[in-house]
Amino acid sequence: MRQSLRFQCTCDIQFVMTGMHATDALREADRLMTVCNACRYCEGLCAVFPAMEMRRTFNDGDLTYLSHLCHQCGACFHDCQYSPPHEFDVNVPATLATLRNDSYAGYAWPDFLAGAFARNGLVVTLLTAASVAAFVIGFVGFADPAALWSAQAGDFYKVMPHGAMVALFGLVALYPILAFVFSLRAFWRDIHGDAPRAGAAALWQALADTLTLRYLGGGGGGCTSESERPSGRRRLYHHVTFYGFLLCFAATCVATLYHYGFGWRAPYAFYSLPVLLGIIGGIGLLAGPAGLFVLARKRDSILTDRARTDMDTAFVVMLFLTSLTGFLLMILRDSAAMGLLLSLHLGVVLGLFLSLPYGKFVHGLYRLLALIKYAAERRRGTFAE
Ligand code: SF4
Ligand code: SF4
């Protein structure tokens, strides 16, 4: 359906919107971007508005691209003279949040799983984790029931042989990698359009903006997603979570190097590098997700896609549980509870892995691609029509 809508404000600004879109959310985003493109009051707040200004019309890929430049900080809603109850009903954060949620399902591979996770994200993720834990318990119990219930001096490989653990992790880790390849390829194909090729400088700029969460600053004062008073807490908790995750990943890499490079077998001492990295990262994965969970409960619901917050919740809950079970395993690794705790921890970690392609985690990857495109467009100064 070809649209051509004209809005007239009391201050005599006119907005003309044209476009063909498949969903109501895309049509609404087109309407808002057309209004914002005429107004341009928010152009200093984040990357969404400068990227929008490079366009006169918006196809589906453009709108999806803009949605992943948004951090949902809320600043443009509070600053907007056309936000509800104004008749223009401009609510950019909620509309872009809806588009992002649509894109998780739209680009997910395989798509039937995306539906299951989108509808009941937390329940499906927890059931997946419980199923993997039950599988590990069954596997160990079948091979050597005593290994599950007796103290093993912290030797995880007496509960589950190293080869079996690597095979299980390898198989489950391969799945999200494969899913990401399909999803990111489809996403990039849709948003790329005729954007210029990203050079090294654009890539570096996009990476720096991603790692510093530059656009979660709400234009400088902070995020206003809980109230009109800007706060840096959401940005802080995102940082703590992100770097906690990276440190835990680094701990796993160092432990792998110890095992294969130097022939040093786990368990490692509490003062060893992999354990220290894991402890610091684990603290980040307790504090960051807990903070994000609390802030999400306080967030003004008018700024969100109210119907779909489940996968966001599932992601932070699974990160928290990964860290919690990891700490319990480390503290009780010399006790008879180690076998069960190891099974539980593996179940949570692998359940988290399997849910990654369908929720908030993939948004980080889409955002990186969107920022690469944004940096390339800014550097070349191109204007796509
Ligand atoms: S959000 Fe409102 S104030 Fe900001 S650019 Fe759009 S219409 Fe203007
Ligand atoms: S909510 Fe924040 S990040 Fe999103 S468009 Fe508005 S100002 Fe930009």
JSON list of C-alpha atoms and ligand atoms in Angstrom, two decimals, residues 45-46 48-49 70-76 92-93 96 215, ligand 2:
[
{"chain": "A", "resi": 45, "resn": "LEU", "atom": "CA", "xyz": [20.82, 13.74, 21.30]},
{"chain": "A", "resi": 46, "resn": "CYS", "atom": "CA", "xyz": [22.06, 10.58, 19.63]},
{"chain": "A", "resi": 48, "resn": "VAL", "atom": "CA", "xyz": [19.33, 8.35, 15.27]},
{"chain": "A", "resi": 49, "resn": "PHE", "atom": "CA", "xyz": [18.55, 11.92, 14.30]},
{"chain": "A", "resi": 70, "resn": "CYS", "atom": "CA", "xyz": [18.54, 3.91, 19.44]},
{"chain": "A", "resi": 71, "resn": "HIS", "atom": "CA", "xyz": [19.50, 3.11, 23.04]},
{"chain": "A", "resi": 72, "resn": "GLN", "atom": "CA", "xyz": [16.02, 3.89, 24.32]},
{"chain": "A", "resi": 73, "resn": "CYS", "atom": "CA", "xyz": [17.38, 6.58, 26.63]},
{"chain": "A", "resi": 74, "resn": "GLY", "atom": "CA", "xyz": [14.08, 8.47, 26.53]},
{"chain": "A", "resi": 75, "resn": "ALA", "atom": "CA", "xyz": [15.60, 11.93, 26.05]},
{"chain": "A", "resi": 76, "resn": "CYS", "atom": "CA", "xyz": [13.79, 12.66, 22.78]},
{"chain": "A", "resi": 92, "resn": "VAL", "atom": "CA", "xyz": [10.23, 7.64, 19.13]},
{"chain": "A", "resi": 93, "resn": "PRO", "atom": "CA", "xyz": [11.69, 5.37, 21.89]},
{"chain": "A", "resi": 96, "resn": "LEU", "atom": "CA", "xyz": [11.90, 2.05, 17.70]},
{"chain": "A", "resi": 215, "resn": "TYR", "atom": "CA", "xyz": [24.79, 7.18, 22.71]},
{"chain": "B", "resi": 2, "resn": "SF4", "atom": "S1", "xyz": [15.38, 7.33, 22.93]},
{"chain": "B", "resi": 2, "resn": "SF4", "atom": "FE1", "xyz": [17.42, 8.25, 23.13]},
{"chain": "B", "resi": 2, "resn": "SF4", "atom": "S2", "xyz": [18.71, 6.99, 21.79]},
{"chain": "B", "resi": 2, "resn": "SF4", "atom": "FE2", "xyz": [16.56, 6.61, 21.18]},
{"chain": "B", "resi": 2, "resn": "SF4", "atom": "S3", "xyz": [16.10, 8.05, 19.56]},
{"chain": "B", "resi": 2, "resn": "SF4", "atom": "FE3", "xyz": [15.49, 9.03, 21.47]},
{"chain": "B", "resi": 2, "resn": "SF4", "atom": "S4", "xyz": [17.29, 10.24, 22.11]},
{"chain": "B", "resi": 2, "resn": "SF4", "atom": "FE4", "xyz": [17.98, 8.74, 20.59]}
]
